[in-house]
Coordinates of C-alpha atoms in Angstrom, one line a residue:
Chain D
X909 CA -25.3 -20.3 -15.1
X910 CA -23.8 -23.5 -15.1
X911 CA -20.7 -22.7 -13.6
X912 CA -17.2 -25.3 -14.1
X913 CA -15.2 -25.0 -10.8
X914 CA -11.4 -25.6 -11.1
X915 CA -10.0 -26.2 -8.3
X916 CA -11.3 -27.1 -5.0
X917 CA -9.7 -25.3 -2.3
X918 CA -10.9 -22.6 0.0
X919 CA -11.7 -20.5 -2.6
X920 CA -13.3 -23.1 -5.2
X921 CA -14.9 -24.9 -2.4
X922 CA -17.0 -22.0 -0.9
X923 CA -17.5 -20.8 -4.5
X924 CA -19.5 -24.1 -4.8
X925 CA -21.2 -24.2 -1.9
X926 CA -22.0 -20.4 -2.2
X927 CA -23.7 -20.7 -6.1
X928 CA -26.9 -22.6 -5.2
X929 CA -27.9 -19.4 -2.9
X930 CA -26.6 -17.1 -5.8
X931 CA -29.3 -18.7 -8.1
X932 CA -25.9 -20.7 -10.1
X933 CA -25.6 -24.6 -10.7
X934 CA -22.9 -26.1 -10.7
X935 CA -22.2 -28.4 -13.7
X936 CA -18.6 -29.5 -12.6
X937 CA -16.0 -29.4 -9.7
X938 CA -12.5 -30.4 -10.5
X939 CA -9.4 -30.4 -8.2
X940 CA -5.7 -31.4 -9.2
X941 CA -6.7 -34.8 -9.9
X942 CA -10.8 -35.8 -10.1
X943 CA -13.4 -33.7 -10.8
X944 CA -17.0 -34.5 -10.2
X945 CA -19.0 -33.7 -13.3
X946 CA -22.9 -33.6 -14.4
X947 CA -24.7 -31.5 -17.1
X948 CA -27.4 -31.5 -14.9
X949 CA -25.5 -30.3 -11.6
X950 CA -23.7 -31.8 -9.3
X951 CA -24.2 -33.1 -5.5
X952 CA -21.5 -30.2 -4.3
X953 CA -22.6 -31.1 -0.5
X954 CA -21.7 -34.7 -1.5
X955 CA -18.6 -33.9 -3.6
X956 CA -16.9 -31.7 -0.7
X957 CA -17.8 -34.8 1.9
X958 CA -16.0 -37.2 -0.9
X959 CA -13.2 -35.2 -1.0
X960 CA -12.6 -35.1 2.6
X961 CA -13.1 -38.5 2.9
X962 CA -11.2 -39.7 0.1
X963 CA -9.1 -37.1 -1.1
X964 CA -11.0 -36.7 -4.2
X965 CA -14.1 -35.0 -5.8
X966 CA -15.8 -37.6 -8.0
X967 CA -14.9 -40.7 -10.0
X968 CA -13.9 -38.4 -12.9
X969 CA -10.7 -36.8 -14.5
X970 CA -10.1 -33.1 -14.2
X971 CA -10.2 -32.6 -17.7
X972 CA -13.7 -33.7 -18.1
X973 CA -14.6 -30.6 -15.6
X974 CA -13.0 -28.6 -18.6
X975 CA -14.9 -30.0 -21.7
X976 CA -18.7 -30.6 -20.3
X977 CA -21.0 -27.8 -20.6
X978 CA -21.3 -25.0 -18.7
X979 CA -22.0 -20.9 -19.0
X980 CA -18.9 -20.0 -17.1
X981 CA -15.7 -21.8 -16.3
X982 CA -14.3 -20.8 -12.5
X983 CA -10.5 -20.7 -12.7
X984 CA -9.8 -21.3 -9.0
X985 CA -6.3 -23.1 -9.0
X986 CA -3.3 -21.9 -7.3
X987 CA -1.9 -18.4 -8.5
X988 CA 1.4 -19.7 -10.4
X989 CA 3.9 -17.3 -12.1
X990 CA 5.9 -16.8 -15.7
X991 CA 3.9 -18.7 -18.5
X992 CA 0.5 -18.8 -15.3
X993 CA -0.3 -22.7 -15.6
X994 CA -2.4 -25.0 -16.3
X995 CA -4.4 -21.1 -15.3
X996 CA -3.6 -20.6 -18.3
X997 CA -5.0 -23.3 -20.9
X998 CA -7.7 -23.6 -18.5
X999 CA -9.1 -20.1 -19.6
X1000 CA -7.8 -20.3 -23.1
X1001 CA -9.2 -23.7 -23.5
X1002 CA -13.1 -22.0 -21.8
X1003 CA -12.6 -18.7 -24.1
X1004 CA -12.1 -20.8 -27.5
X1005 CA -15.1 -22.6 -26.8
X1006 CA -16.7 -18.8 -26.2
X1007 CA -17.6 -19.6 -22.7
X1008 CA -17.3 -17.1 -19.9
X1009 CA -14.7 -17.5 -17.6
X1010 CA -14.4 -16.0 -13.7
X1011 CA -10.8 -16.1 -12.5
X1012 CA -9.7 -16.1 -9.3
X1013 CA -6.2 -16.9 -9.9
X1014 CA -4.1 -14.1 -10.0
X1015 CA -1.7 -16.1 -12.6
X1016 CA -3.1 -15.3 -16.5
X1017 CA -3.8 -11.8 -15.3
X1018 CA -0.5 -10.5 -13.8
X1019 CA 1.7 -12.7 -16.2
X1020 CA -0.3 -12.8 -19.9
X1021 CA -2.9 -10.2 -19.9
X1022 CA -2.0 -8.7 -23.6
X1023 CA -2.5 -12.2 -24.5
X1024 CA -5.4 -13.1 -22.2
X1025 CA -7.0 -9.9 -23.5
X1026 CA -6.7 -10.7 -27.5
X1027 CA -8.4 -14.4 -26.9
X1028 CA -10.8 -12.4 -25.2
X1029 CA -11.1 -10.2 -28.7
X1030 CA -11.6 -13.7 -30.6
X1031 CA -14.0 -15.4 -28.0
X1032 CA -17.4 -14.7 -28.0
X1033 CA -17.4 -15.2 -23.8
X1034 CA -15.5 -12.6 -21.8
X1035 CA -13.2 -13.2 -18.3
X1036 CA -13.7 -11.2 -15.3
X1037 CA -11.3 -11.1 -12.7
X1038 CA -12.8 -8.8 -9.8
X1039 CA -11.6 -11.5 -7.0
X1040 CA -7.8 -11.3 -7.7
X1041 CA -7.2 -7.8 -6.0
X1042 CA -8.4 -7.3 -3.0
X1043 CA -10.5 -10.7 -2.3
X1044 CA -14.1 -9.0 -1.3
X1045 CA -13.2 -5.9 -1.9
X1046 CA -14.9 -4.3 -4.8
X1047 CA -12.0 -2.7 -6.6
X1048 CA -12.0 -3.8 -10.6
X1049 CA -15.8 -3.8 -10.4
X1050 CA -15.5 0.3 -9.1
X1051 CA -12.3 1.0 -11.6
X1052 CA -14.5 -0.4 -14.3
X1053 CA -17.6 1.8 -13.4
X1054 CA -16.1 4.9 -13.1
X1055 CA -13.9 4.1 -16.1
X1056 CA -10.1 3.2 -15.9
X1057 CA -9.2 6.4 -17.9
X1058 CA -10.4 8.4 -15.0
X1059 CA -8.0 6.7 -12.2
X1060 CA -4.6 8.1 -12.4
X1061 CA -3.3 5.9 -9.5
X1062 CA -4.2 2.7 -6.9
X1063 CA -2.1 2.0 -3.9
X1064 CA -3.0 0.1 -0.8
X1065 CA -2.6 -2.4 1.5
X1066 CA -3.2 -5.6 -0.6
X1067 CA -1.9 -8.8 1.8
X1068 CA -3.5 -9.8 4.7
X1069 CA -0.8 -11.8 5.8
X1070 CA 1.5 -9.3 6.2
X1071 CA -0.4 -6.5 6.8
X1072 CA -1.3 -8.9 10.4
X1073 CA 2.6 -9.6 10.9
X1074 CA 3.1 -6.0 11.0
X1075 CA 0.5 -4.8 12.8
X1076 CA 1.3 -7.8 15.5
X1077 CA 4.6 -6.3 15.5
X1078 CA 3.6 -2.9 16.0
X1079 CA 1.5 -3.8 18.6
X1080 CA 2.9 -5.9 20.8
X1081 CA 6.1 -4.9 20.1
X1082 CA 7.1 -8.8 19.2
X1083 CA 9.4 -9.9 16.5
X1084 CA 8.6 -11.3 12.9
X1085 CA 9.5 -14.7 13.5
X1086 CA 7.4 -15.2 16.5
X1087 CA 4.6 -12.9 15.0
X1088 CA 4.8 -15.3 11.9
X1089 CA 4.4 -18.5 14.3
X1090 CA 1.9 -17.3 15.7
X1091 CA -0.3 -15.9 12.2
X1092 CA 0.6 -19.5 11.1
X1093 CA -1.3 -21.2 14.0
X1094 CA -4.5 -18.6 13.6
X1095 CA -4.4 -19.4 9.9
X1096 CA -4.0 -16.4 8.7
X1097 CA -0.4 -17.0 7.1
X1098 CA -0.1 -20.6 5.1
X1099 CA 2.3 -23.0 6.2
X1100 CA 4.5 -21.4 3.3
X1101 CA 4.4 -17.4 3.8
X1102 CA 6.6 -16.6 1.2
X1103 CA 4.6 -15.2 -1.3
X1104 CA 2.9 -13.2 1.3
X1105 CA 5.9 -12.2 3.2
X1106 CA 7.9 -11.7 0.5
X1107 CA 5.2 -9.0 -1.4
X1108 CA 5.2 -11.2 -4.8
X1109 CA 0.7 -11.6 -3.8
X1110 CA 0.7 -8.5 -3.0
X1111 CA 2.4 -7.2 -6.6
X1112 CA 0.7 -9.5 -8.4
X1113 CA -2.1 -7.3 -7.1
X1114 CA -0.8 -4.1 -8.1
X1115 CA 0.0 -5.6 -11.8
X1116 CA -3.5 -6.9 -12.5
X1117 CA -4.0 -2.5 -11.6
X1118 CA -1.5 -1.5 -13.6
X1119 CA -2.8 -3.5 -16.6
X1120 CA -6.4 -2.4 -16.1
X1121 CA -5.7 1.2 -15.2
X1122 CA -3.0 1.3 -18.1
X1123 CA -2.4 -0.1 -21.3
X1124 CA -1.9 -3.5 -19.8
X1125 CA 1.7 -5.0 -20.3
X1126 CA 2.9 -5.1 -17.5
X1127 CA 4.0 -8.6 -15.3
X1128 CA 5.8 -9.6 -12.5
X1129 CA 8.5 -8.7 -13.9
X1130 CA 8.2 -5.0 -13.8
X1131 CA 7.4 -4.5 -10.8
X1132 CA 9.9 -3.3 -7.9
X1133 CA 9.2 -5.8 -4.9
X1134 CA 10.5 -5.7 -1.5
X1135 CA 8.9 -7.9 1.3
X1136 CA 8.8 -7.9 4.8
X1137 CA 10.5 -11.2 6.1
X1138 CA 13.4 -8.6 7.0
X1139 CA 12.3 -6.4 9.3
X1140 CA 13.2 -6.3 12.8
X1141 CA 10.7 -5.2 15.4
X1142 CA 13.0 -2.4 16.4
X1143 CA 12.2 -0.5 12.9
X1144 CA 8.5 -0.6 14.2
X1145 CA 9.6 0.9 17.3
X1146 CA 11.4 4.0 16.3
X1147 CA 8.3 4.4 13.8
X1148 CA 6.2 4.4 16.9
X1149 CA 8.1 6.8 18.3
X1150 CA 7.7 9.3 15.4
X1151 CA 3.7 8.6 15.3
X1152 CA 4.2 6.6 12.2
X1153 CA 3.8 2.9 11.5
X1154 CA 5.1 0.5 8.8
X1155 CA 2.9 -1.2 6.5
X1156 CA 3.5 -3.5 3.1
X1157 CA 2.1 -1.3 0.4
X1158 CA 1.7 -1.5 -3.1
X1159 CA 1.5 1.1 -5.6
X1160 CA 0.2 1.2 -9.2
X1161 CA 1.2 4.4 -10.6
X1162 CA 2.0 5.9 -13.7
X1163 CA 5.5 5.4 -13.1
X1164 CA 4.9 1.2 -12.4
X1165 CA 4.6 -1.4 -9.8
X1166 CA 6.2 -0.9 -6.7
X1167 CA 5.8 -2.6 -3.8
X1168 CA 7.4 -2.6 -0.7
X1169 CA 7.3 -1.3 3.4
X1170 CA 6.6 2.3 4.1
X1171 CA 6.2 4.4 6.7
X1172 CA 3.3 6.2 7.1
X1173 CA 1.0 7.8 9.7
X1174 CA 0.0 5.6 12.9
X1175 CA -3.6 6.6 12.5
X1176 CA -3.8 7.1 9.1
X1177 CA -6.4 6.0 6.0
X1178 CA -3.6 2.9 5.2
X1179 CA -2.4 1.8 8.4
X1180 CA -5.6 -0.5 8.6
X1181 CA -5.2 -3.6 10.9
X1182 CA -5.2 -6.9 11.0
X1183 CA -6.0 -8.8 8.1
X1184 CA -8.3 -5.9 6.5
X1185 CA -7.1 -5.0 3.3
X1186 CA -7.6 -1.0 1.9
X1187 CA -7.7 0.0 -1.4
X1188 CA -7.0 4.7 -2.7
X1189 CA -8.3 5.3 -5.7
X1190 CA -6.9 8.3 -7.3
X1191 CA -9.3 10.1 -9.3
X1192 CA -9.4 12.7 -12.0
X1193 CA -12.6 14.8 -10.6
X1194 CA -13.7 12.8 -7.6
X1195 CA -10.5 13.0 -4.9
X1196 CA -9.8 9.9 -3.5
X1197 CA -11.8 6.9 -3.2
X1198 CA -10.9 4.5 0.3
X1199 CA -12.0 1.0 -0.5
X1200 CA -11.1 -1.3 2.5
X1201 CA -12.6 -4.9 4.1
X1202 CA -11.9 -8.5 4.2
X1203 CA -9.1 -9.0 1.7
X1204 CA -8.6 -12.7 1.6
X1205 CA -10.6 -16.0 2.9
X1206 CA -12.6 -19.1 1.1
X1207 CA -16.3 -16.9 1.3
X1208 CA -15.1 -13.3 1.3
X1209 CA -13.0 -14.4 -2.4
X1210 CA -15.6 -16.5 -3.2
X1211 CA -18.6 -13.4 -3.0
X1212 CA -16.7 -11.5 -5.8
X1213 CA -16.5 -14.4 -8.2
X1214 CA -20.1 -15.1 -7.7
X1215 CA -20.6 -10.8 -7.8
X1216 CA -18.5 -11.5 -11.5
X1217 CA -21.0 -14.2 -12.6
X1218 CA -23.5 -12.3 -12.1
X1219 CA -22.0 -9.6 -13.6
X1220 CA -21.9 -12.1 -16.9
X1221 CA -26.0 -12.4 -16.7
Chain L
X903 CA 24.1 37.3 9.3
X904 CA 25.1 38.8 12.3
X905 CA 27.0 36.9 15.0
X906 CA 25.8 37.2 18.3
X907 CA 27.4 36.3 21.9
X908 CA 23.8 34.7 22.7
X909 CA 24.7 31.5 20.6
X910 CA 23.4 30.9 17.5
X911 CA 23.3 32.6 14.1
X912 CA 20.4 34.2 11.8
X913 CA 18.2 32.0 10.3
X914 CA 15.3 32.2 8.4
X915 CA 12.2 30.4 9.8
X916 CA 9.1 29.4 9.1
X917 CA 6.3 29.9 11.6
X918 CA 2.5 27.9 10.4
X919 CA -0.4 29.3 12.5
X920 CA -4.1 29.3 12.7
X921 CA -5.8 32.3 13.4
X922 CA -9.6 32.7 14.1
X923 CA -11.5 35.0 11.6
X924 CA -11.6 38.1 13.9
X925 CA -10.7 41.4 13.5
X926 CA -7.4 42.4 14.5
X927 CA -6.2 38.4 14.8
X928 CA -3.6 38.8 12.4
X929 CA -1.6 41.7 14.2
X930 CA -2.2 40.2 17.5
X931 CA -0.2 36.9 16.0
X932 CA 3.0 39.4 15.0
X933 CA 3.1 41.3 17.9
X934 CA 4.9 38.9 19.6
X935 CA 7.7 38.6 16.5
X936 CA 8.6 42.6 16.8
X937 CA 8.7 42.5 20.0
X938 CA 11.4 39.4 20.4
X939 CA 13.2 40.7 17.9
X940 CA 12.3 38.7 14.8
X941 CA 12.5 40.0 11.0
X942 CA 9.4 39.6 9.2
X943 CA 10.0 38.1 5.8
X944 CA 6.7 37.8 4.6
X945 CA 3.3 36.5 5.5
X946 CA 1.0 34.1 3.7
X947 CA -1.8 35.0 4.6
X948 CA -4.8 32.2 3.1
X949 CA -8.0 34.2 4.1
X950 CA -10.0 32.1 1.3
X951 CA -9.2 28.7 2.8
X952 CA -10.2 27.4 5.8
X953 CA -8.9 24.5 8.2
X954 CA -11.8 22.1 9.4
X955 CA -12.2 23.6 12.2
X956 CA -12.7 26.5 10.4
X957 CA -9.5 28.5 11.1
X958 CA -7.4 30.7 8.6
X959 CA -3.8 29.2 8.0
X960 CA -1.1 31.9 7.8
X961 CA 2.7 31.2 7.7
X962 CA 4.8 33.2 8.4
X963 CA 8.8 33.9 7.2
X964 CA 11.1 35.5 9.7
X965 CA 14.6 35.8 10.6
X966 CA 15.3 35.7 14.1
X967 CA 18.1 33.7 16.2
X968 CA 17.4 30.6 17.8
X969 CA 17.1 31.7 21.3
X970 CA 14.4 34.0 19.7
X971 CA 12.1 31.8 17.6
X972 CA 11.8 29.7 21.0
X973 CA 10.2 33.2 22.7
X974 CA 8.0 34.4 20.2
X975 CA 6.1 30.7 20.0
X976 CA 6.0 30.9 23.8
X977 CA 4.3 34.5 23.3
X978 CA 2.5 33.8 20.6
X979 CA 0.9 30.4 22.5
X980 CA 0.3 32.7 25.2
X981 CA -1.5 35.2 23.7
X982 CA -3.7 32.6 22.3
X983 CA -2.3 32.0 18.8
X984 CA -2.4 28.1 17.4
X985 CA 1.4 27.6 16.3
X986 CA 0.9 24.9 14.0
X987 CA 4.6 24.5 13.1
X988 CA 7.5 26.6 13.6
X989 CA 10.4 25.4 12.0
X990 CA 13.9 26.5 10.0
X991 CA 13.3 27.7 6.6
X992 CA 16.3 27.4 5.1
X993 CA 15.5 23.8 5.0
X994 CA 11.4 23.7 4.1
X995 CA 10.9 20.4 4.0
X996 CA 11.1 16.9 5.8
X997 CA 11.1 13.7 5.2
X998 CA 11.5 10.5 7.5
X999 CA 13.2 7.1 6.7
X1000 CA 14.2 4.2 8.3
X1001 CA 16.9 2.1 7.4
X1002 CA 16.9 -1.6 9.0
X1003 CA 20.1 -4.3 8.5
X1004 CA 23.6 -3.6 9.4
X1005 CA 23.1 -0.3 10.1
X1006 CA 25.9 0.3 12.9
X1007 CA 28.5 -1.7 10.9
X1008 CA 28.8 -0.5 8.0
X1009 CA 30.1 2.6 8.8
X1010 CA 27.3 5.0 10.1
X1011 CA 28.4 8.3 10.0
X1012 CA 29.4 7.8 6.5
X1013 CA 26.0 7.0 5.5
X1014 CA 25.0 10.2 7.2
X1015 CA 27.7 12.5 5.5
X1016 CA 26.9 11.0 2.2
X1017 CA 23.3 11.7 2.6
X1018 CA 24.2 15.2 3.5
X1019 CA 26.7 15.7 0.9
X1020 CA 25.0 13.7 -1.8
X1021 CA 21.2 15.7 -1.5
X1022 CA 21.7 19.1 0.0
X1023 CA 20.2 17.5 2.6
X1024 CA 20.6 18.2 7.0
X1025 CA 20.5 15.4 9.5
X1026 CA 17.9 17.0 11.9
X1027 CA 17.7 13.8 13.6
X1028 CA 18.8 10.5 14.6
X1029 CA 17.1 7.7 16.6
X1030 CA 19.3 4.4 16.3
X1031 CA 17.4 1.2 18.0
X1032 CA 20.0 -2.1 18.6
X1033 CA 17.7 -4.5 21.0
X1034 CA 20.3 -7.2 20.0
X1035 CA 23.9 -4.9 19.6
X1036 CA 25.2 -2.9 17.3
X1037 CA 26.5 -5.7 15.5
X1038 CA 23.4 -7.3 15.4
X1039 CA 20.8 -6.2 12.9
X1040 CA 19.2 -2.7 13.9
X1041 CA 17.0 0.0 12.6
X1042 CA 17.9 4.1 12.6
X1043 CA 15.1 6.5 11.5
X1044 CA 16.2 9.5 10.5
X1045 CA 14.6 12.8 9.8
X1046 CA 16.4 15.0 6.7
X1047 CA 15.2 18.3 6.2
X1048 CA 15.9 19.7 2.8
X1049 CA 14.3 22.1 0.4
X1050 CA 11.1 22.4 -0.3
X1051 CA 10.6 20.1 -4.0
X1052 CA 13.8 18.3 -3.3
X1053 CA 12.5 15.6 -0.8
X1054 CA 12.2 13.2 -3.8
X1055 CA 16.2 13.4 -4.2
X1056 CA 17.1 13.0 -1.1
X1057 CA 14.9 9.6 -0.8
X1058 CA 16.9 8.3 -3.9
X1059 CA 20.0 9.3 -2.2
X1060 CA 19.3 7.4 1.4
X1061 CA 18.0 4.5 -1.4
X1062 CA 21.7 4.7 -3.0
X1063 CA 23.9 4.6 0.1
X1064 CA 21.2 1.8 1.8
X1065 CA 22.1 -0.4 -1.9
X1066 CA 26.1 -0.1 -1.4
X1067 CA 25.7 -1.0 2.1
X1068 CA 23.2 -3.4 1.7
X1069 CA 20.4 -1.8 3.8
X1070 CA 16.9 -2.0 3.6
X1071 CA 15.2 1.6 3.8
X1072 CA 11.7 2.3 4.4
X1073 CA 10.2 5.3 2.7
X1074 CA 7.7 7.3 3.9
X1075 CA 4.4 7.7 1.4
X1076 CA 4.4 11.3 2.2
X1077 CA 2.1 12.8 -1.1
X1078 CA -0.7 10.9 0.8
X1079 CA -0.6 13.2 3.5
X1080 CA -3.3 15.5 3.3
X1081 CA -6.3 16.1 0.7
X1082 CA -8.6 13.4 1.5

């Protein structure tokens, strides 16, 4: 397939780099200010080298990437809230041109799910978004193959940064600020980690899960969200004394979407450590299903994007 | 109910045991109860279900004085019976929550009494950790006992009082434990 990749951050870059390995061609790669476009296939290595050197991936404008010939648009621009722009507009343009869309950007599926599905119904193209929930973990495709109607609830640890902070605080008895600074040094936390630690990122993923499991129509505004940014080390100590620990748990149940720090058994399934993510699916006929793995990262998320691309064929 | 000079009041307790599937095991487990003055109320013998180790879970409800319960549990263990839990049955379920914030300065004792009165819960255990002094942010762990099926009401009451006092609640994800 011919791919047009919007967004040249960790995910967009990795998709471009790995596309060839999966048998796909990159017709365009764009960041926020520039694009490399060639319907016959761009030279990914050169475009990325140019970005590293000049800050631009190519001579073309970003809109040119959206206008060129491709089979699937990979939307990997940063997630935005509210109207989810410009990501949503990119998806609309591609669908109106009867192209397929693969999202790594959570905004359009979390904030405007129903509109997105409506656009998809009118288009010959389809929309996939495995990469938006749980990074490399095949959460949405599992739900799809089981049939969403047979899954009664989903919950889990959906933010690696928050999980890293909590597991480090618990293991070392360190304070929140100290561990967060350490996470930033390690590249586990971004310079501005607010979406990770205030629960927004996990909530977006749970909203997407709720949309897929239910009748849609959820957005971030419907979620009850609490973060871990106010938790002192003493809370983790008290939890540990009792054989428990604290994890930022997201839930998508028939009662709604809820994200917040919760007490879980210290050695329980949900108490994953480090940046690992886990999703538990409650199935109607097959008990509980635990899916865990790497929930973020360029190559990890790109793997989910390219798995989606393969499913389009 | 009767009072006893040796202290405490007569209460109902649930003792959860695991028995080896052999003849006489149940009787063996019941003897220490009678021997120590306990009054057997009911036995729930789940013969059909087995624990992962192949034992049979048995729940015994009995009435006795606090010191008698200790003796019963000790004797049961001595006779090789696996005692999983011995608690106060009046409050069959327990829920543990954390409160985080200015726990002490916002009248901790009023917080506890509000939870007890609003939710028909009983505060079984409290641990407070205030490493930077009681005027700074601190954490408290509350173990609350309530009647079976009422844990939702208890967490709701905790949430209400916490909201009023601007404290953060860390609730347990209890419904997850067990089945896998």
